[in-house]
């Protein structure tokens, strides 16, 4: 070998392994995992915010019911009490069933629609006061039963 060849051979290095890979940028699989986690967190946050809004709305309607019970005595102001209770039932129905014609129902069809959506175990005969009570000079109804029906309605559909 000549001198030039030996110098060139001296410049060659022995085989060595590659260095450790860096942590950035991550491998494509980690990007997929990050995207899936982000989507799941977004869905979870949306669900939690929706449940929070529902609880807040139900609490407001139950507070409105309590205020109606305090402000309108069913014995001395039965018409105002029934009108307020009917507004509460209607507000919950319109919010819970926006695509239906429930906001336009009146009288017996309105009461029948509410009764159809209440559980069967609930005694809903007191709801007829919403139909006939506003037109009677002195309506008779069980205010406690109506209050309980309104609470059930709000808890189910509020």
PDB file of C-alpha atoms in Angstrom:
ATOM      1  CA  UNK A   1       0.000   0.000   0.000  1.00  0.00           C
ATOM      2  CA  UNK A   2       1.223   3.387  -0.640  1.00  0.00           C
ATOM      3  CA  UNK A   3       1.390   6.246   1.776  1.00  0.00           C
ATOM      4  CA  UNK A   4      -1.737   7.889   0.441  1.00  0.00           C
ATOM      5  CA  UNK A   5      -3.736   4.701   0.963  1.00  0.00           C
ATOM      6  CA  UNK A   6      -2.586   4.286   4.531  1.00  0.00           C
ATOM      7  CA  UNK A   7      -3.495   7.863   5.319  1.00  0.00           C
ATOM      8  CA  UNK A   8      -6.940   7.326   3.905  1.00  0.00           C
ATOM      9  CA  UNK A   9      -7.373   4.125   5.921  1.00  0.00           C
ATOM     10  CA  UNK A  10      -6.346   5.979   9.074  1.00  0.00           C
ATOM     11  CA  UNK A  11      -9.129   8.468   8.454  1.00  0.00           C
ATOM     12  CA  UNK A  12     -11.798   5.748   8.519  1.00  0.00           C
ATOM     13  CA  UNK A  13     -13.450   5.229  11.823  1.00  0.00           C
ATOM     14  CA  UNK A  14     -14.768   2.052  13.311  1.00  0.00           C
ATOM     15  CA  UNK A  15     -18.525   1.290  13.044  1.00  0.00           C
ATOM     16  CA  UNK A  16     -20.454   3.040  15.788  1.00  0.00           C
ATOM     17  CA  UNK A  17     -24.107   3.115  16.795  1.00  0.00           C
ATOM     18  CA  UNK A  18     -26.412   6.075  16.250  1.00  0.00           C
ATOM     19  CA  UNK A  19     -27.107   8.432  19.122  1.00  0.00           C
ATOM     20  CA  UNK A  20     -30.238   8.297  21.255  1.00  0.00           C
ATOM     21  CA  UNK A  21     -33.244   9.847  19.495  1.00  0.00           C
ATOM     22  CA  UNK A  22     -34.465  13.153  20.903  1.00  0.00           C
ATOM     23  CA  UNK A  23     -37.856  13.534  22.521  1.00  0.00           C
ATOM     24  CA  UNK A  24     -38.952  16.193  20.046  1.00  0.00           C
ATOM     25  CA  UNK A  25     -40.609  15.880  17.590  1.00  0.00           C
ATOM     26  CA  UNK A  26     -42.588  12.874  18.745  1.00  0.00           C
ATOM     27  CA  UNK A  27     -43.278   9.935  16.521  1.00  0.00           C
ATOM     28  CA  UNK A  28     -46.493  10.013  14.426  1.00  0.00           C
ATOM     29  CA  UNK A  29     -48.169   7.537  16.745  1.00  0.00           C
ATOM     30  CA  UNK A  30     -47.853   9.965  19.637  1.00  0.00           C
ATOM     31  CA  UNK A  31     -49.512  12.684  17.549  1.00  0.00           C
ATOM     32  CA  UNK A  32     -52.454  10.345  16.970  1.00  0.00           C
ATOM     33  CA  UNK A  33     -52.663   9.556  20.694  1.00  0.00           C
ATOM     34  CA  UNK A  34     -52.541  13.282  21.526  1.00  0.00           C
ATOM     35  CA  UNK A  35     -55.329  14.025  19.024  1.00  0.00           C
ATOM     36  CA  UNK A  36     -57.530  11.249  20.453  1.00  0.00           C
ATOM     37  CA  UNK A  37     -56.950  12.470  24.021  1.00  0.00           C
ATOM     38  CA  UNK A  38     -57.765  16.039  22.961  1.00  0.00           C
ATOM     39  CA  UNK A  39     -61.007  14.946  21.310  1.00  0.00           C
ATOM     40  CA  UNK A  40     -62.007  12.889  24.358  1.00  0.00           C
ATOM     41  CA  UNK A  41     -61.256  15.761  26.723  1.00  0.00           C
ATOM     42  CA  UNK A  42     -63.293  18.120  24.547  1.00  0.00           C
ATOM     43  CA  UNK A  43     -66.258  15.724  24.543  1.00  0.00           C
ATOM     44  CA  UNK A  44     -66.004  15.256  28.302  1.00  0.00           C
ATOM     45  CA  UNK A  45     -65.853  19.004  28.893  1.00  0.00           C
ATOM     46  CA  UNK A  46     -68.848  19.558  26.632  1.00  0.00           C
ATOM     47  CA  UNK A  47     -70.838  16.887  28.502  1.00  0.00           C
ATOM     48  CA  UNK A  48     -69.915  18.347  31.890  1.00  0.00           C
ATOM     49  CA  UNK A  49     -70.859  21.866  30.794  1.00  0.00           C
ATOM     50  CA  UNK A  50     -74.167  20.581  29.434  1.00  0.00           C
ATOM     51  CA  UNK A  51     -74.960  18.781  32.696  1.00  0.00           C
ATOM     52  CA  UNK A  52     -73.983  21.870  34.671  1.00  0.00           C
ATOM     53  CA  UNK A  53     -76.328  24.014  32.552  1.00  0.00           C
ATOM     54  CA  UNK A  54     -79.167  21.529  33.017  1.00  0.00           C
ATOM     55  CA  UNK A  55     -78.679  21.474  36.801  1.00  0.00           C
ATOM     56  CA  UNK A  56     -78.541  25.272  36.884  1.00  0.00           C
ATOM     57  CA  UNK A  57     -81.729  25.575  34.807  1.00  0.00           C
ATOM     58  CA  UNK A  58     -83.567  23.012  36.976  1.00  0.00           C
ATOM     59  CA  UNK A  59     -82.463  24.796  40.108  1.00  0.00           C
ATOM     60  CA  UNK A  60     -83.764  28.099  38.714  1.00  0.00           C
ATOM     61  CA  UNK A  61     -87.136  26.564  37.829  1.00  0.00           C
ATOM     62  CA  UNK A  62     -87.443  24.920  41.239  1.00  0.00           C
ATOM     63  CA  UNK A  63     -86.598  28.278  42.792  1.00  0.00           C
ATOM     64  CA  UNK A  64     -89.319  29.866  40.652  1.00  0.00           C
ATOM     65  CA  UNK A  65     -91.768  27.227  41.889  1.00  0.00           C
ATOM     66  CA  UNK A  66     -90.839  27.932  45.500  1.00  0.00           C
ATOM     67  CA  UNK A  67     -91.266  31.653  44.901  1.00  0.00           C
ATOM     68  CA  UNK A  68     -94.683  31.018  43.324  1.00  0.00           C
ATOM     69  CA  UNK A  69     -95.715  28.987  46.382  1.00  0.00           C
ATOM     70  CA  UNK A  70     -94.539  31.804  48.681  1.00  0.00           C
ATOM     71  CA  UNK A  71     -96.018  34.699  46.691  1.00  0.00           C
ATOM     72  CA  UNK A  72     -99.334  33.234  45.550  1.00  0.00           C
ATOM     73  CA  UNK A  73    -101.429  31.570  48.198  1.00  0.00           C
ATOM     74  CA  UNK A  74    -103.464  28.829  46.486  1.00  0.00           C
ATOM     75  CA  UNK A  75    -106.383  29.389  48.872  1.00  0.00           C
ATOM     76  CA  UNK A  76    -106.631  33.168  48.478  1.00  0.00           C
ATOM     77  CA  UNK A  77    -105.219  33.635  44.947  1.00  0.00           C
ATOM     78  CA  UNK A  78    -106.055  30.392  43.158  1.00  0.00           C
ATOM     79  CA  UNK A  79    -106.230  31.889  39.645  1.00  0.00           C
ATOM     80  CA  UNK A  80    -102.839  33.600  39.917  1.00  0.00           C
ATOM     81  CA  UNK A  81    -101.338  30.473  41.439  1.00  0.00           C
ATOM     82  CA  UNK A  82    -102.672  28.224  38.641  1.00  0.00           C
ATOM     83  CA  UNK A  83    -101.542  30.708  35.979  1.00  0.00           C
ATOM     84  CA  UNK A  84     -98.016  30.763  37.429  1.00  0.00           C
ATOM     85  CA  UNK A  85     -97.939  26.984  37.667  1.00  0.00           C
ATOM     86  CA  UNK A  86     -99.158  26.664  34.097  1.00  0.00           C
ATOM     87  CA  UNK A  87     -96.397  29.068  32.927  1.00  0.00           C
ATOM     88  CA  UNK A  88     -93.815  26.909  34.687  1.00  0.00           C
ATOM     89  CA  UNK A  89     -95.114  23.696  33.079  1.00  0.00           C
ATOM     90  CA  UNK A  90     -95.152  25.403  29.676  1.00  0.00           C
ATOM     91  CA  UNK A  91     -91.648  26.902  30.006  1.00  0.00           C
ATOM     92  CA  UNK A  92     -90.168  23.521  30.880  1.00  0.00           C
ATOM     93  CA  UNK A  93     -92.090  21.820  28.057  1.00  0.00           C
ATOM     94  CA  UNK A  94     -90.978  24.343  25.439  1.00  0.00           C
ATOM     95  CA  UNK A  95     -87.356  24.019  26.548  1.00  0.00           C
ATOM     96  CA  UNK A  96     -87.444  20.210  26.713  1.00  0.00           C
ATOM     97  CA  UNK A  97     -89.431  19.604  23.498  1.00  0.00           C
ATOM     98  CA  UNK A  98     -88.558  22.454  21.126  1.00  0.00           C
ATOM     99  CA  UNK A  99     -89.711  20.755  17.922  1.00  0.00           C
ATOM    100  CA  UNK A 100     -93.221  19.999  19.131  1.00  0.00           C
ATOM    101  CA  UNK A 101     -96.362  22.103  19.226  1.00  0.00           C
ATOM    102  CA  UNK A 102     -96.588  21.904  23.021  1.00  0.00           C
ATOM    103  CA  UNK A 103     -96.402  25.690  23.332  1.00  0.00           C
ATOM    104  CA  UNK A 104     -99.714  26.031  21.468  1.00  0.00           C
ATOM    105  CA  UNK A 105    -101.643  23.349  23.344  1.00  0.00           C
ATOM    106  CA  UNK A 106    -104.398  24.527  25.670  1.00  0.00           C
ATOM    107  CA  UNK A 107    -107.119  23.046  27.795  1.00  0.00           C
ATOM    108  CA  UNK A 108    -107.627  19.307  27.889  1.00  0.00           C
ATOM    109  CA  UNK A 109    -105.046  18.501  25.151  1.00  0.00           C
ATOM    110  CA  UNK A 110    -102.401  20.374  27.170  1.00  0.00           C
ATOM    111  CA  UNK A 111    -103.214  18.450  30.353  1.00  0.00           C
ATOM    112  CA  UNK A 112    -103.338  15.136  28.459  1.00  0.00           C
ATOM    113  CA  UNK A 113     -99.943  15.884  26.883  1.00  0.00           C
ATOM    114  CA  UNK A 114     -98.389  16.546  30.304  1.00  0.00           C
ATOM    115  CA  UNK A 115     -99.998  13.430  31.793  1.00  0.00           C
ATOM    116  CA  UNK A 116     -98.689  11.290  28.934  1.00  0.00           C
ATOM    117  CA  UNK A 117     -95.127  12.357  29.728  1.00  0.00           C
ATOM    118  CA  UNK A 118     -95.297  11.837  33.483  1.00  0.00           C
ATOM    119  CA  UNK A 119     -94.414   8.416  34.906  1.00  0.00           C
ATOM    120  CA  UNK A 120     -97.346   6.046  35.338  1.00  0.00           C
ATOM    121  CA  UNK A 121     -96.770   5.695  39.075  1.00  0.00           C
ATOM    122  CA  UNK A 122     -97.430   9.417  39.578  1.00  0.00           C
ATOM    123  CA  UNK A 123    -101.018  10.387  40.431  1.00  0.00           C
ATOM    124  CA  UNK A 124    -101.623  13.144  37.889  1.00  0.00           C
ATOM    125  CA  UNK A 125    -105.353  13.679  38.328  1.00  0.00           C
ATOM    126  CA  UNK A 126    -104.704  17.036  39.992  1.00  0.00           C
ATOM    127  CA  UNK A 127    -103.498  18.432  36.680  1.00  0.00           C
ATOM    128  CA  UNK A 128    -107.086  18.958  35.570  1.00  0.00           C
ATOM    129  CA  UNK A 129    -107.020  22.119  37.666  1.00  0.00           C
ATOM    130  CA  UNK A 130    -104.731  23.624  35.001  1.00  0.00           C
ATOM    131  CA  UNK A 131    -107.504  23.047  32.470  1.00  0.00           C
ATOM    132  CA  UNK A 132    -110.633  24.033  34.352  1.00  0.00           C
ATOM    133  CA  UNK A 133    -109.295  26.071  37.284  1.00  0.00           C
ATOM    134  CA  UNK A 134    -108.757  29.402  35.548  1.00  0.00           C
ATOM    135  CA  UNK A 135    -112.387  29.441  34.359  1.00  0.00           C
ATOM    136  CA  UNK A 136    -114.074  28.503  37.620  1.00  0.00           C
ATOM    137  CA  UNK A 137    -115.076  31.251  40.041  1.00  0.00           C
ATOM    138  CA  UNK A 138    -113.538  29.384  42.962  1.00  0.00           C
ATOM    139  CA  UNK A 139    -111.426  26.460  41.745  1.00  0.00           C
ATOM    140  CA  UNK A 140    -110.792  23.551  44.061  1.00  0.00           C
ATOM    141  CA  UNK A 141    -107.553  21.628  43.774  1.00  0.00           C
ATOM    142  CA  UNK A 142    -104.875  20.017  45.870  1.00  0.00           C
ATOM    143  CA  UNK A 143    -102.021  22.536  45.872  1.00  0.00           C
ATOM    144  CA  UNK A 144     -99.559  20.104  47.467  1.00  0.00           C
ATOM    145  CA  UNK A 145    -100.208  17.531  44.748  1.00  0.00           C
ATOM    146  CA  UNK A 146     -99.788  20.173  42.030  1.00  0.00           C
ATOM    147  CA  UNK A 147     -96.543  21.368  43.631  1.00  0.00           C
ATOM    148  CA  UNK A 148     -95.242  17.802  43.682  1.00  0.00           C
ATOM    149  CA  UNK A 149     -96.268  17.274  40.064  1.00  0.00           C
ATOM    150  CA  UNK A 150     -94.471  20.483  39.077  1.00  0.00           C
ATOM    151  CA  UNK A 151     -91.319  19.346  40.924  1.00  0.00           C
ATOM    152  CA  UNK A 152     -91.481  15.987  39.163  1.00  0.00           C
ATOM    153  CA  UNK A 153     -91.977  17.712  35.805  1.00  0.00           C
ATOM    154  CA  UNK A 154     -88.972  19.983  36.371  1.00  0.00           C
ATOM    155  CA  UNK A 155     -86.751  17.135  37.570  1.00  0.00           C
ATOM    156  CA  UNK A 156     -87.692  14.990  34.560  1.00  0.00           C
ATOM    157  CA  UNK A 157     -87.592  17.551  31.776  1.00  0.00           C
ATOM    158  CA  UNK A 158     -86.045  20.743  33.174  1.00  0.00           C
TER     159      UNK A 158
END
